[in-house]
Protein backbone atom coordinates (compact mmCIF):
# COMPACT_ATOMS: atom_id res chain seq x y z
CA UNK A 1 0.00 0.00 0.00
CA UNK A 2 1.10 3.57 -0.63
CA UNK A 3 1.85 5.91 2.24
CA UNK A 4 -1.31 7.87 1.42
CA UNK A 5 -3.47 4.74 1.62
CA UNK A 6 -1.77 3.70 4.86
CA UNK A 7 -2.34 7.16 6.33
CA UNK A 8 -6.03 7.09 5.46
CA UNK A 9 -6.37 3.59 6.90
CA UNK A 10 -4.64 4.59 10.14
CA UNK A 11 -6.77 7.73 10.25
CA UNK A 12 -9.83 5.51 10.24
CA UNK A 13 -8.45 3.51 13.16
CA UNK A 14 -7.69 6.70 15.11
CA UNK A 15 -11.24 7.87 14.51
CA UNK A 16 -12.70 4.58 15.79
CA UNK A 17 -10.52 4.71 18.90
CA UNK A 18 -11.64 8.27 19.63
CA UNK A 19 -15.38 7.71 19.28
CA UNK A 20 -15.26 4.48 21.31
CA UNK A 21 -14.22 6.49 24.37
CA UNK A 22 -17.45 8.31 25.34
CA UNK A 23 -15.91 10.07 28.34
CA UNK A 24 -13.11 11.60 26.25
CA UNK A 25 -15.55 12.57 23.51
CA UNK A 26 -17.91 14.19 26.00
CA UNK A 27 -15.25 16.33 27.65
CA UNK A 28 -13.64 17.24 24.32
CA UNK A 29 -16.88 18.68 22.99
CA UNK A 30 -18.28 20.00 26.27
CA UNK A 31 -15.38 22.22 27.33
CA UNK A 32 -15.46 24.71 24.42
CA UNK A 33 -19.23 25.12 24.64
CA UNK A 34 -19.06 25.47 28.43
CA UNK A 35 -16.45 28.22 28.13
CA UNK A 36 -18.43 29.95 25.38
CA UNK A 37 -21.56 30.08 27.55
CA UNK A 38 -19.65 31.01 30.71
CA UNK A 39 -17.61 33.85 29.26
CA UNK A 40 -20.54 35.31 27.35
CA UNK A 41 -22.60 35.24 30.54
CA UNK A 42 -19.82 37.03 32.44
CA UNK A 43 -18.60 39.51 29.84
CA UNK A 44 -21.13 39.50 26.99
CA UNK A 45 -18.57 40.03 24.21
CA UNK A 46 -19.83 37.38 21.80
CA UNK A 47 -18.00 38.62 18.73
CA UNK A 48 -14.74 38.32 20.66
CA UNK A 49 -15.35 35.04 22.44
CA UNK A 50 -16.62 32.97 19.50
CA UNK A 51 -13.33 33.14 17.52
CA UNK A 52 -11.38 33.00 20.78
CA UNK A 53 -13.08 29.77 21.88
CA UNK A 54 -12.70 28.45 18.33
CA UNK A 55 -8.95 29.02 18.68
CA UNK A 56 -9.03 27.32 22.09
CA UNK A 57 -10.79 24.33 20.50
CA UNK A 58 -7.99 23.88 17.98
CA UNK A 59 -5.32 24.24 20.68
CA UNK A 60 -7.12 21.75 22.91
CA UNK A 61 -7.50 19.15 20.15
CA UNK A 62 -4.12 19.60 18.48
CA UNK A 63 -1.86 20.41 21.42
CA UNK A 64 -3.30 19.24 24.74
CA UNK A 65 -4.99 16.08 23.52
CA UNK A 66 -2.13 15.00 21.25
CA UNK A 67 0.50 15.57 23.95
CA UNK A 68 -1.35 13.75 26.74
CA UNK A 69 -2.59 10.85 24.61
CA UNK A 70 0.87 10.36 23.09
CA UNK A 71 2.45 10.23 26.54
CA UNK A 72 -0.06 7.60 27.64
CA UNK A 73 0.41 5.59 24.44
CA UNK A 74 4.16 5.65 24.98
CA UNK A 75 3.90 4.41 28.58
CA UNK A 76 1.47 1.66 27.59
CA UNK A 77 3.88 0.40 24.95
CA UNK A 78 1.58 1.29 22.05
CA UNK A 79 4.16 3.53 20.36
CA UNK A 80 6.84 0.85 20.69
CA UNK A 81 4.58 -1.75 19.06
CA UNK A 82 3.61 0.67 16.29
CA UNK A 83 7.27 1.39 15.63
CA UNK A 84 7.88 -2.34 15.25
CA UNK A 85 5.30 -2.77 12.48
CA UNK A 86 6.01 -2.31 8.74
CA UNK A 87 4.00 0.93 8.81
CA UNK A 88 6.34 3.95 8.55
CA UNK A 89 6.40 5.96 11.79
CA UNK A 90 5.66 9.14 9.84
CA UNK A 91 2.40 7.62 8.60
CA UNK A 92 1.25 6.86 12.15
CA UNK A 93 2.08 10.36 13.38
CA UNK A 94 0.53 12.04 10.35
CA UNK A 95 -2.70 10.10 10.89
CA UNK A 96 -2.82 11.26 14.52
CA UNK A 97 -2.23 14.87 13.49
CA UNK A 98 -4.88 14.70 10.77
CA UNK A 99 -7.39 13.21 13.20
CA UNK A 100 -6.68 15.92 15.79
CA UNK A 101 -7.07 18.56 13.08
CA UNK A 102 -10.40 17.05 12.00
CA UNK A 103 -11.67 17.12 15.59
CA UNK A 104 -10.48 20.71 15.92
CA UNK A 105 -12.34 21.68 12.73
CA UNK A 106 -15.50 19.98 13.98
CA UNK A 107 -15.25 21.87 17.28
CA UNK A 108 -14.80 25.16 15.42
CA UNK A 109 -17.94 24.47 13.40
CA UNK A 110 -19.91 23.66 16.55
CA UNK A 111 -18.71 26.82 18.31
CA UNK A 112 -19.44 28.98 15.26
CA UNK A 113 -22.94 27.53 14.86
CA UNK A 114 -23.65 28.03 18.57
CA UNK A 115 -22.46 31.63 18.33
CA UNK A 116 -24.74 32.25 15.36
CA UNK A 117 -27.81 30.59 16.84
CA UNK A 118 -27.60 31.82 20.43
CA UNK A 119 -25.51 35.00 20.36
CA UNK A 120 -26.32 36.54 16.95
CA UNK A 121 -22.69 36.47 15.90
CA UNK A 122 -21.97 37.20 12.25
CA UNK A 123 -20.12 34.38 10.51
CA UNK A 124 -17.30 35.42 8.16
CA UNK A 125 -17.98 35.18 4.44
CA UNK A 126 -15.54 37.46 2.61
CA UNK A 127 -12.80 36.55 5.08
CA UNK A 128 -13.47 32.81 5.06
CA UNK A 129 -10.25 31.93 3.15
CA UNK A 130 -8.17 33.80 5.74
CA UNK A 131 -10.09 32.11 8.55
CA UNK A 132 -9.51 28.62 7.13
CA UNK A 133 -5.81 29.25 6.48
CA UNK A 134 -5.33 30.57 10.01
CA UNK A 135 -7.14 27.53 11.39
CA UNK A 136 -5.05 25.03 9.42
CA UNK A 137 -1.76 26.80 10.19
CA UNK A 138 -2.64 26.80 13.88
CA UNK A 139 -3.64 23.13 13.83
CA UNK A 140 -0.37 22.10 12.19
CA UNK A 141 1.80 24.23 14.49
CA UNK A 142 0.14 23.17 17.73
CA UNK A 143 0.18 19.52 16.68
CA UNK A 144 3.94 19.79 16.21
CA UNK A 145 4.29 21.50 19.57
CA UNK A 146 2.13 18.83 21.19
CA UNK A 147 4.49 16.12 19.97
CA UNK A 148 7.49 18.23 20.95
CA UNK A 149 6.47 18.68 24.58
CA UNK A 150 6.24 14.92 25.07
CA UNK A 151 10.04 15.01 25.01
CA UNK A 152 9.84 16.74 28.40
CA UNK A 153 7.19 14.45 29.89
CA UNK A 154 8.83 11.65 31.93
CA UNK A 155 5.75 9.44 32.20
CA UNK A 156 2.00 9.31 31.62
CA UNK A 157 1.12 10.43 35.16
CA UNK A 158 3.12 13.62 34.66
CA UNK A 159 1.57 14.40 31.28
CA UNK A 160 -1.64 16.22 32.35
CA UNK A 161 0.02 18.61 34.84
CA UNK A 162 3.01 19.38 32.58
CA UNK A 163 0.95 19.91 29.45
CA UNK A 164 -1.72 21.98 31.18
CA UNK A 165 0.89 24.06 33.00
CA UNK A 166 2.54 24.84 29.68
CA UNK A 167 -0.67 26.13 28.05
CA UNK A 168 -3.19 27.33 30.67
CA UNK A 169 -1.35 30.53 31.73
CA UNK A 170 -1.02 31.54 28.08
CA UNK A 171 -4.74 31.08 27.49
CA UNK A 172 -5.47 33.76 30.09
CA UNK A 173 -3.07 36.36 28.68
CA UNK A 174 -3.35 35.68 24.95
CA UNK A 175 -6.81 36.85 23.80
CA UNK A 176 -8.45 33.51 24.54
CA UNK A 177 -10.13 33.62 27.93
CA UNK A 178 -9.74 37.39 28.39
CA UNK A 179 -9.00 40.28 26.01
CA UNK A 180 -5.29 41.06 26.20
CA UNK A 181 -5.89 44.79 26.71
CA UNK A 182 -7.08 43.98 30.22
CA UNK A 183 -3.70 42.44 31.11
CA UNK A 184 -0.70 44.40 32.45
CA UNK A 185 1.82 45.46 29.83
CA UNK A 186 4.50 43.05 31.08
CA UNK A 187 2.11 40.12 30.67
CA UNK A 188 1.23 41.31 27.18
CA UNK A 189 4.90 41.33 26.25
CA UNK A 190 5.29 37.77 27.50
CA UNK A 191 2.25 36.69 25.50
CA UNK A 192 3.73 38.29 22.36
CA UNK A 193 6.58 35.78 22.46
CA UNK A 194 4.39 32.68 22.28
CA UNK A 195 2.13 31.43 19.46
CA UNK A 196 -1.19 31.34 21.33
CA UNK A 197 -1.84 35.08 21.14
CA UNK A 198 -0.81 35.31 17.49
CA UNK A 199 -3.05 32.40 16.55
CA UNK A 200 -5.96 33.93 18.47
CA UNK A 201 -5.49 37.30 16.79
CA UNK A 202 -5.24 35.74 13.33
CA UNK A 203 -8.50 33.88 13.98
CA UNK A 204 -10.19 37.00 15.37
CA UNK A 205 -9.16 39.17 12.42
CA UNK A 206 -10.51 36.62 9.98
CA UNK A 207 -13.74 36.16 11.96
CA UNK A 208 -14.77 39.66 12.95
CA UNK A 209 -16.35 42.00 10.39
CA UNK A 210 -14.75 45.31 9.53
CA UNK A 211 -11.15 44.09 9.51
CA UNK A 212 -10.50 44.07 5.77
CA UNK A 213 -9.52 40.81 4.14
CA UNK A 214 -8.81 39.16 7.49
CA UNK A 215 -5.27 38.13 6.55
CA UNK A 216 -2.65 38.46 9.27
CA UNK A 217 0.66 37.37 7.70
CA UNK A 218 2.72 38.68 10.63
CA UNK A 219 0.81 36.68 13.22
CA UNK A 220 0.74 33.59 11.01
CA UNK A 221 4.49 33.83 10.44
CA UNK A 222 5.12 33.62 14.19
CA UNK A 223 2.77 30.64 14.53
CA UNK A 224 4.58 28.91 11.64
CA UNK A 225 7.95 29.66 13.25
CA UNK A 226 6.82 28.00 16.48
CA UNK A 227 5.55 25.06 14.43
CA UNK A 228 8.99 24.67 12.85
CA UNK A 229 10.55 24.74 16.33
CA UNK A 230 8.07 22.06 17.40
CA UNK A 231 8.97 19.87 14.43
CA UNK A 232 12.68 20.23 15.17
CA UNK A 233 12.28 19.29 18.84
CA UNK A 234 9.95 16.39 18.03
CA UNK A 235 12.31 14.97 15.40
CA UNK A 236 15.34 15.41 17.62
CA UNK A 237 14.03 14.29 21.01
CA UNK A 238 10.79 12.32 20.52
CA UNK A 239 10.98 8.80 22.00
CA UNK A 240 8.87 5.79 21.10
CA UNK A 241 9.68 3.65 24.12
CA UNK A 242 8.60 4.17 27.75
CA UNK A 243 11.09 5.97 29.93
CA UNK A 244 12.36 4.14 33.01
PDB file of C-alpha atoms in Angstrom, residues 9-238:
ATOM      1  CA  UNK A   9      -6.372   3.589   6.901  1.00  0.00           C
ATOM      2  CA  UNK A  10      -4.640   4.586  10.139  1.00  0.00           C
ATOM      3  CA  UNK A  11      -6.769   7.735  10.248  1.00  0.00           C
ATOM      4  CA  UNK A  12      -9.834   5.514  10.235  1.00  0.00           C
ATOM      5  CA  UNK A  13      -8.446   3.509  13.158  1.00  0.00           C
ATOM      6  CA  UNK A  14      -7.686   6.699  15.107  1.00  0.00           C
ATOM      7  CA  UNK A  15     -11.239   7.874  14.506  1.00  0.00           C
ATOM      8  CA  UNK A  16     -12.701   4.585  15.787  1.00  0.00           C
ATOM      9  CA  UNK A  17     -10.522   4.711  18.898  1.00  0.00           C
ATOM     10  CA  UNK A  18     -11.635   8.267  19.630  1.00  0.00           C
ATOM     11  CA  UNK A  19     -15.378   7.709  19.276  1.00  0.00           C
ATOM     12  CA  UNK A  20     -15.257   4.484  21.307  1.00  0.00           C
ATOM     13  CA  UNK A  21     -14.220   6.488  24.367  1.00  0.00           C
ATOM     14  CA  UNK A  22     -17.445   8.313  25.336  1.00  0.00           C
ATOM     15  CA  UNK A  23     -15.906  10.071  28.342  1.00  0.00           C
ATOM     16  CA  UNK A  24     -13.114  11.598  26.254  1.00  0.00           C
ATOM     17  CA  UNK A  25     -15.552  12.574  23.511  1.00  0.00           C
ATOM     18  CA  UNK A  26     -17.905  14.188  26.002  1.00  0.00           C
ATOM     19  CA  UNK A  27     -15.253  16.333  27.653  1.00  0.00           C
ATOM     20  CA  UNK A  28     -13.641  17.243  24.320  1.00  0.00           C
ATOM     21  CA  UNK A  29     -16.880  18.679  22.991  1.00  0.00           C
ATOM     22  CA  UNK A  30     -18.284  20.000  26.265  1.00  0.00           C
ATOM     23  CA  UNK A  31     -15.381  22.218  27.333  1.00  0.00           C
ATOM     24  CA  UNK A  32     -15.463  24.709  24.421  1.00  0.00           C
ATOM     25  CA  UNK A  33     -19.232  25.118  24.638  1.00  0.00           C
ATOM     26  CA  UNK A  34     -19.059  25.465  28.425  1.00  0.00           C
ATOM     27  CA  UNK A  35     -16.447  28.222  28.135  1.00  0.00           C
ATOM     28  CA  UNK A  36     -18.433  29.946  25.380  1.00  0.00           C
ATOM     29  CA  UNK A  37     -21.557  30.084  27.551  1.00  0.00           C
ATOM     30  CA  UNK A  38     -19.645  31.011  30.707  1.00  0.00           C
ATOM     31  CA  UNK A  39     -17.605  33.852  29.259  1.00  0.00           C
ATOM     32  CA  UNK A  40     -20.539  35.307  27.352  1.00  0.00           C
ATOM     33  CA  UNK A  41     -22.597  35.240  30.540  1.00  0.00           C
ATOM     34  CA  UNK A  42     -19.821  37.034  32.440  1.00  0.00           C
ATOM     35  CA  UNK A  43     -18.604  39.513  29.836  1.00  0.00           C
ATOM     36  CA  UNK A  44     -21.125  39.496  26.995  1.00  0.00           C
ATOM     37  CA  UNK A  45     -18.574  40.029  24.209  1.00  0.00           C
ATOM     38  CA  UNK A  46     -19.830  37.383  21.802  1.00  0.00           C
ATOM     39  CA  UNK A  47     -18.002  38.623  18.735  1.00  0.00           C
ATOM     40  CA  UNK A  48     -14.739  38.321  20.661  1.00  0.00           C
ATOM     41  CA  UNK A  49     -15.350  35.039  22.440  1.00  0.00           C
ATOM     42  CA  UNK A  50     -16.621  32.972  19.496  1.00  0.00           C
ATOM     43  CA  UNK A  51     -13.332  33.139  17.518  1.00  0.00           C
ATOM     44  CA  UNK A  52     -11.380  33.003  20.784  1.00  0.00           C
ATOM     45  CA  UNK A  53     -13.076  29.775  21.880  1.00  0.00           C
ATOM     46  CA  UNK A  54     -12.697  28.448  18.331  1.00  0.00           C
ATOM     47  CA  UNK A  55      -8.946  29.019  18.678  1.00  0.00           C
ATOM     48  CA  UNK A  56      -9.033  27.317  22.089  1.00  0.00           C
ATOM     49  CA  UNK A  57     -10.788  24.326  20.505  1.00  0.00           C
ATOM     50  CA  UNK A  58      -7.990  23.882  17.981  1.00  0.00           C
ATOM     51  CA  UNK A  59      -5.316  24.243  20.677  1.00  0.00           C
ATOM     52  CA  UNK A  60      -7.120  21.749  22.906  1.00  0.00           C
ATOM     53  CA  UNK A  61      -7.501  19.153  20.146  1.00  0.00           C
ATOM     54  CA  UNK A  62      -4.116  19.600  18.484  1.00  0.00           C
ATOM     55  CA  UNK A  63      -1.855  20.407  21.420  1.00  0.00           C
ATOM     56  CA  UNK A  64      -3.301  19.241  24.736  1.00  0.00           C
ATOM     57  CA  UNK A  65      -4.986  16.079  23.519  1.00  0.00           C
ATOM     58  CA  UNK A  66      -2.132  14.996  21.253  1.00  0.00           C
ATOM     59  CA  UNK A  67       0.497  15.568  23.946  1.00  0.00           C
ATOM     60  CA  UNK A  68      -1.346  13.749  26.736  1.00  0.00           C
ATOM     61  CA  UNK A  69      -2.591  10.848  24.607  1.00  0.00           C
ATOM     62  CA  UNK A  70       0.866  10.363  23.088  1.00  0.00           C
ATOM     63  CA  UNK A  71       2.447  10.232  26.536  1.00  0.00           C
ATOM     64  CA  UNK A  72      -0.063   7.596  27.642  1.00  0.00           C
ATOM     65  CA  UNK A  73       0.405   5.585  24.437  1.00  0.00           C
ATOM     66  CA  UNK A  74       4.165   5.653  24.978  1.00  0.00           C
ATOM     67  CA  UNK A  75       3.904   4.411  28.582  1.00  0.00           C
ATOM     68  CA  UNK A  76       1.475   1.660  27.593  1.00  0.00           C
ATOM     69  CA  UNK A  77       3.883   0.402  24.946  1.00  0.00           C
ATOM     70  CA  UNK A  78       1.577   1.293  22.053  1.00  0.00           C
ATOM     71  CA  UNK A  79       4.156   3.526  20.362  1.00  0.00           C
ATOM     72  CA  UNK A  80       6.844   0.855  20.686  1.00  0.00           C
ATOM     73  CA  UNK A  81       4.582  -1.748  19.064  1.00  0.00           C
ATOM     74  CA  UNK A  82       3.610   0.669  16.290  1.00  0.00           C
ATOM     75  CA  UNK A  83       7.274   1.392  15.632  1.00  0.00           C
ATOM     76  CA  UNK A  84       7.878  -2.342  15.254  1.00  0.00           C
ATOM     77  CA  UNK A  85       5.302  -2.775  12.476  1.00  0.00           C
ATOM     78  CA  UNK A  86       6.010  -2.307   8.741  1.00  0.00           C
ATOM     79  CA  UNK A  87       3.997   0.928   8.808  1.00  0.00           C
ATOM     80  CA  UNK A  88       6.340   3.946   8.548  1.00  0.00           C
ATOM     81  CA  UNK A  89       6.400   5.961  11.791  1.00  0.00           C
ATOM     82  CA  UNK A  90       5.661   9.145   9.843  1.00  0.00           C
ATOM     83  CA  UNK A  91       2.395   7.620   8.604  1.00  0.00           C
ATOM     84  CA  UNK A  92       1.254   6.864  12.145  1.00  0.00           C
ATOM     85  CA  UNK A  93       2.083  10.356  13.384  1.00  0.00           C
ATOM     86  CA  UNK A  94       0.526  12.041  10.352  1.00  0.00           C
ATOM     87  CA  UNK A  95      -2.697  10.097  10.894  1.00  0.00           C
ATOM     88  CA  UNK A  96      -2.817  11.263  14.523  1.00  0.00           C
ATOM     89  CA  UNK A  97      -2.229  14.868  13.493  1.00  0.00           C
ATOM     90  CA  UNK A  98      -4.878  14.702  10.771  1.00  0.00           C
ATOM     91  CA  UNK A  99      -7.387  13.214  13.196  1.00  0.00           C
ATOM     92  CA  UNK A 100      -6.677  15.917  15.787  1.00  0.00           C
ATOM     93  CA  UNK A 101      -7.068  18.559  13.080  1.00  0.00           C
ATOM     94  CA  UNK A 102     -10.396  17.055  11.999  1.00  0.00           C
ATOM     95  CA  UNK A 103     -11.672  17.118  15.586  1.00  0.00           C
ATOM     96  CA  UNK A 104     -10.485  20.714  15.918  1.00  0.00           C
ATOM     97  CA  UNK A 105     -12.343  21.676  12.732  1.00  0.00           C
ATOM     98  CA  UNK A 106     -15.496  19.980  13.984  1.00  0.00           C
ATOM     99  CA  UNK A 107     -15.246  21.869  17.284  1.00  0.00           C
ATOM    100  CA  UNK A 108     -14.803  25.164  15.425  1.00  0.00           C
ATOM    101  CA  UNK A 109     -17.940  24.468  13.397  1.00  0.00           C
ATOM    102  CA  UNK A 110     -19.912  23.661  16.553  1.00  0.00           C
ATOM    103  CA  UNK A 111     -18.708  26.818  18.309  1.00  0.00           C
ATOM    104  CA  UNK A 112     -19.444  28.980  15.255  1.00  0.00           C
ATOM    105  CA  UNK A 113     -22.937  27.535  14.855  1.00  0.00           C
ATOM    106  CA  UNK A 114     -23.646  28.028  18.568  1.00  0.00           C
ATOM    107  CA  UNK A 115     -22.455  31.633  18.326  1.00  0.00           C
ATOM    108  CA  UNK A 116     -24.736  32.253  15.358  1.00  0.00           C
ATOM    109  CA  UNK A 117     -27.810  30.593  16.842  1.00  0.00           C
ATOM    110  CA  UNK A 118     -27.599  31.821  20.430  1.00  0.00           C
ATOM    111  CA  UNK A 119     -25.512  34.996  20.358  1.00  0.00           C
ATOM    112  CA  UNK A 120     -26.324  36.535  16.947  1.00  0.00           C
ATOM    113  CA  UNK A 121     -22.687  36.474  15.901  1.00  0.00           C
ATOM    114  CA  UNK A 122     -21.975  37.196  12.245  1.00  0.00           C
ATOM    115  CA  UNK A 123     -20.121  34.380  10.510  1.00  0.00           C
ATOM    116  CA  UNK A 124     -17.300  35.416   8.162  1.00  0.00           C
ATOM    117  CA  UNK A 125     -17.976  35.178   4.441  1.00  0.00           C
ATOM    118  CA  UNK A 126     -15.543  37.463   2.608  1.00  0.00           C
ATOM    119  CA  UNK A 127     -12.801  36.548   5.080  1.00  0.00           C
ATOM    120  CA  UNK A 128     -13.473  32.805   5.063  1.00  0.00           C
ATOM    121  CA  UNK A 129     -10.254  31.934   3.148  1.00  0.00           C
ATOM    122  CA  UNK A 130      -8.170  33.803   5.737  1.00  0.00           C
ATOM    123  CA  UNK A 131     -10.085  32.113   8.546  1.00  0.00           C
ATOM    124  CA  UNK A 132      -9.505  28.623   7.130  1.00  0.00           C
ATOM    125  CA  UNK A 133      -5.813  29.250   6.476  1.00  0.00           C
ATOM    126  CA  UNK A 134      -5.325  30.569  10.014  1.00  0.00           C
ATOM    127  CA  UNK A 135      -7.143  27.531  11.394  1.00  0.00           C
ATOM    128  CA  UNK A 136      -5.046  25.028   9.423  1.00  0.00           C
ATOM    129  CA  UNK A 137      -1.761  26.796  10.189  1.00  0.00           C
ATOM    130  CA  UNK A 138      -2.640  26.797  13.884  1.00  0.00           C
ATOM    131  CA  UNK A 139      -3.642  23.131  13.828  1.00  0.00           C
ATOM    132  CA  UNK A 140      -0.366  22.098  12.195  1.00  0.00           C
ATOM    133  CA  UNK A 141       1.797  24.235  14.489  1.00  0.00           C
ATOM    134  CA  UNK A 142       0.136  23.172  17.735  1.00  0.00           C
ATOM    135  CA  UNK A 143       0.181  19.520  16.680  1.00  0.00           C
ATOM    136  CA  UNK A 144       3.944  19.786  16.206  1.00  0.00           C
ATOM    137  CA  UNK A 145       4.291  21.503  19.570  1.00  0.00           C
ATOM    138  CA  UNK A 146       2.125  18.833  21.187  1.00  0.00           C
ATOM    139  CA  UNK A 147       4.490  16.119  19.971  1.00  0.00           C
ATOM    140  CA  UNK A 148       7.495  18.226  20.951  1.00  0.00           C
ATOM    141  CA  UNK A 149       6.466  18.680  24.582  1.00  0.00           C
ATOM    142  CA  UNK A 150       6.240  14.919  25.069  1.00  0.00           C
ATOM    143  CA  UNK A 151      10.043  15.005  25.011  1.00  0.00           C
ATOM    144  CA  UNK A 152       9.843  16.745  28.402  1.00  0.00           C
ATOM    145  CA  UNK A 153       7.188  14.447  29.888  1.00  0.00           C
ATOM    146  CA  UNK A 154       8.831  11.654  31.925  1.00  0.00           C
ATOM    147  CA  UNK A 155       5.745   9.439  32.196  1.00  0.00           C
ATOM    148  CA  UNK A 156       2.000   9.312  31.624  1.00  0.00           C
ATOM    149  CA  UNK A 157       1.118  10.433  35.164  1.00  0.00           C
ATOM    150  CA  UNK A 158       3.118  13.618  34.660  1.00  0.00           C
ATOM    151  CA  UNK A 159       1.572  14.397  31.278  1.00  0.00           C
ATOM    152  CA  UNK A 160      -1.641  16.220  32.349  1.00  0.00           C
ATOM    153  CA  UNK A 161       0.022  18.615  34.837  1.00  0.00           C
ATOM    154  CA  UNK A 162       3.010  19.380  32.585  1.00  0.00           C
ATOM    155  CA  UNK A 163       0.953  19.906  29.446  1.00  0.00           C
ATOM    156  CA  UNK A 164      -1.719  21.981  31.179  1.00  0.00           C
ATOM    157  CA  UNK A 165       0.893  24.058  33.000  1.00  0.00           C
ATOM    158  CA  UNK A 166       2.535  24.840  29.676  1.00  0.00           C
ATOM    159  CA  UNK A 167      -0.667  26.126  28.051  1.00  0.00           C
ATOM    160  CA  UNK A 168      -3.190  27.329  30.671  1.00  0.00           C
ATOM    161  CA  UNK A 169      -1.353  30.529  31.728  1.00  0.00           C
ATOM    162  CA  UNK A 170      -1.015  31.537  28.078  1.00  0.00           C
ATOM    163  CA  UNK A 171      -4.741  31.083  27.491  1.00  0.00           C
ATOM    164  CA  UNK A 172      -5.470  33.762  30.092  1.00  0.00           C
ATOM    165  CA  UNK A 173      -3.066  36.363  28.682  1.00  0.00           C
ATOM    166  CA  UNK A 174      -3.353  35.683  24.950  1.00  0.00           C
ATOM    167  CA  UNK A 175      -6.810  36.846  23.804  1.00  0.00           C
ATOM    168  CA  UNK A 176      -8.448  33.506  24.538  1.00  0.00           C
ATOM    169  CA  UNK A 177     -10.129  33.622  27.934  1.00  0.00           C
ATOM    170  CA  UNK A 178      -9.744  37.386  28.392  1.00  0.00           C
ATOM    171  CA  UNK A 179      -8.997  40.281  26.011  1.00  0.00           C
ATOM    172  CA  UNK A 180      -5.291  41.062  26.199  1.00  0.00           C
ATOM    173  CA  UNK A 181      -5.891  44.793  26.711  1.00  0.00           C
ATOM    174  CA  UNK A 182      -7.083  43.977  30.223  1.00  0.00           C
ATOM    175  CA  UNK A 183      -3.705  42.445  31.113  1.00  0.00           C
ATOM    176  CA  UNK A 184      -0.697  44.395  32.451  1.00  0.00           C
ATOM    177  CA  UNK A 185       1.824  45.456  29.833  1.00  0.00           C
ATOM    178  CA  UNK A 186       4.496  43.052  31.077  1.00  0.00           C
ATOM    179  CA  UNK A 187       2.114  40.124  30.666  1.00  0.00           C
ATOM    180  CA  UNK A 188       1.235  41.310  27.182  1.00  0.00           C
ATOM    181  CA  UNK A 189       4.905  41.332  26.246  1.00  0.00           C
ATOM    182  CA  UNK A 190       5.292  37.772  27.504  1.00  0.00           C
ATOM    183  CA  UNK A 191       2.252  36.687  25.502  1.00  0.00           C
ATOM    184  CA  UNK A 192       3.726  38.287  22.365  1.00  0.00           C
ATOM    185  CA  UNK A 193       6.581  35.782  22.462  1.00  0.00           C
ATOM    186  CA  UNK A 194       4.386  32.685  22.283  1.00  0.00           C
ATOM    187  CA  UNK A 195       2.134  31.430  19.458  1.00  0.00           C
ATOM    188  CA  UNK A 196      -1.191  31.338  21.328  1.00  0.00           C
ATOM    189  CA  UNK A 197      -1.837  35.080  21.136  1.00  0.00           C
ATOM    190  CA  UNK A 198      -0.806  35.314  17.485  1.00  0.00           C
ATOM    191  CA  UNK A 199      -3.051  32.402  16.552  1.00  0.00           C
ATOM    192  CA  UNK A 200      -5.962  33.931  18.469  1.00  0.00           C
ATOM    193  CA  UNK A 201      -5.490  37.300  16.789  1.00  0.00           C
ATOM    194  CA  UNK A 202      -5.236  35.736  13.334  1.00  0.00           C
ATOM    195  CA  UNK A 203      -8.496  33.880  13.982  1.00  0.00           C
ATOM    196  CA  UNK A 204     -10.194  36.997  15.374  1.00  0.00           C
ATOM    197  CA  UNK A 205      -9.158  39.171  12.423  1.00  0.00           C
ATOM    198  CA  UNK A 206     -10.514  36.622   9.976  1.00  0.00           C
ATOM    199  CA  UNK A 207     -13.743  36.158  11.955  1.00  0.00           C
ATOM    200  CA  UNK A 208     -14.769  39.660  12.949  1.00  0.00           C
ATOM    201  CA  UNK A 209     -16.348  41.998  10.395  1.00  0.00           C
ATOM    202  CA  UNK A 210     -14.746  45.312   9.526  1.00  0.00           C
ATOM    203  CA  UNK A 211     -11.145  44.087   9.513  1.00  0.00           C
ATOM    204  CA  UNK A 212     -10.499  44.074   5.775  1.00  0.00           C
ATOM    205  CA  UNK A 213      -9.523  40.809   4.135  1.00  0.00           C
ATOM    206  CA  UNK A 214      -8.809  39.163   7.493  1.00  0.00           C
ATOM    207  CA  UNK A 215      -5.274  38.129   6.548  1.00  0.00           C
ATOM    208  CA  UNK A 216      -2.651  38.456   9.274  1.00  0.00           C
ATOM    209  CA  UNK A 217       0.665  37.369   7.703  1.00  0.00           C
ATOM    210  CA  UNK A 218       2.725  38.684  10.628  1.00  0.00           C
ATOM    211  CA  UNK A 219       0.807  36.683  13.223  1.00  0.00           C
ATOM    212  CA  UNK A 220       0.741  33.586  11.006  1.00  0.00           C
ATOM    213  CA  UNK A 221       4.492  33.825  10.443  1.00  0.00           C
ATOM    214  CA  UNK A 222       5.122  33.623  14.189  1.00  0.00           C
ATOM    215  CA  UNK A 223       2.774  30.642  14.532  1.00  0.00           C
ATOM    216  CA  UNK A 224       4.579  28.915  11.641  1.00  0.00           C
ATOM    217  CA  UNK A 225       7.950  29.663  13.247  1.00  0.00           C
ATOM    218  CA  UNK A 226       6.825  27.999  16.479  1.00  0.00           C
ATOM    219  CA  UNK A 227       5.554  25.062  14.433  1.00  0.00           C
ATOM    220  CA  UNK A 228       8.986  24.670  12.853  1.00  0.00           C
ATOM    221  CA  UNK A 229      10.547  24.743  16.326  1.00  0.00           C
ATOM    222  CA  UNK A 230       8.073  22.059  17.405  1.00  0.00           C
ATOM    223  CA  UNK A 231       8.967  19.868  14.429  1.00  0.00           C
ATOM    224  CA  UNK A 232      12.681  20.227  15.165  1.00  0.00           C
ATOM    225  CA  UNK A 233      12.281  19.293  18.844  1.00  0.00           C
ATOM    226  CA  UNK A 234       9.946  16.394  18.034  1.00  0.00           C
ATOM    227  CA  UNK A 235      12.309  14.975  15.397  1.00  0.00           C
ATOM    228  CA  UNK A 236      15.343  15.405  17.624  1.00  0.00           C
ATOM    229  CA  UNK A 237      14.033  14.292  21.013  1.00  0.00           C
ATOM    230  CA  UNK A 238      10.792  12.320  20.521  1.00  0.00           C
TER     231      UNK A 238
END
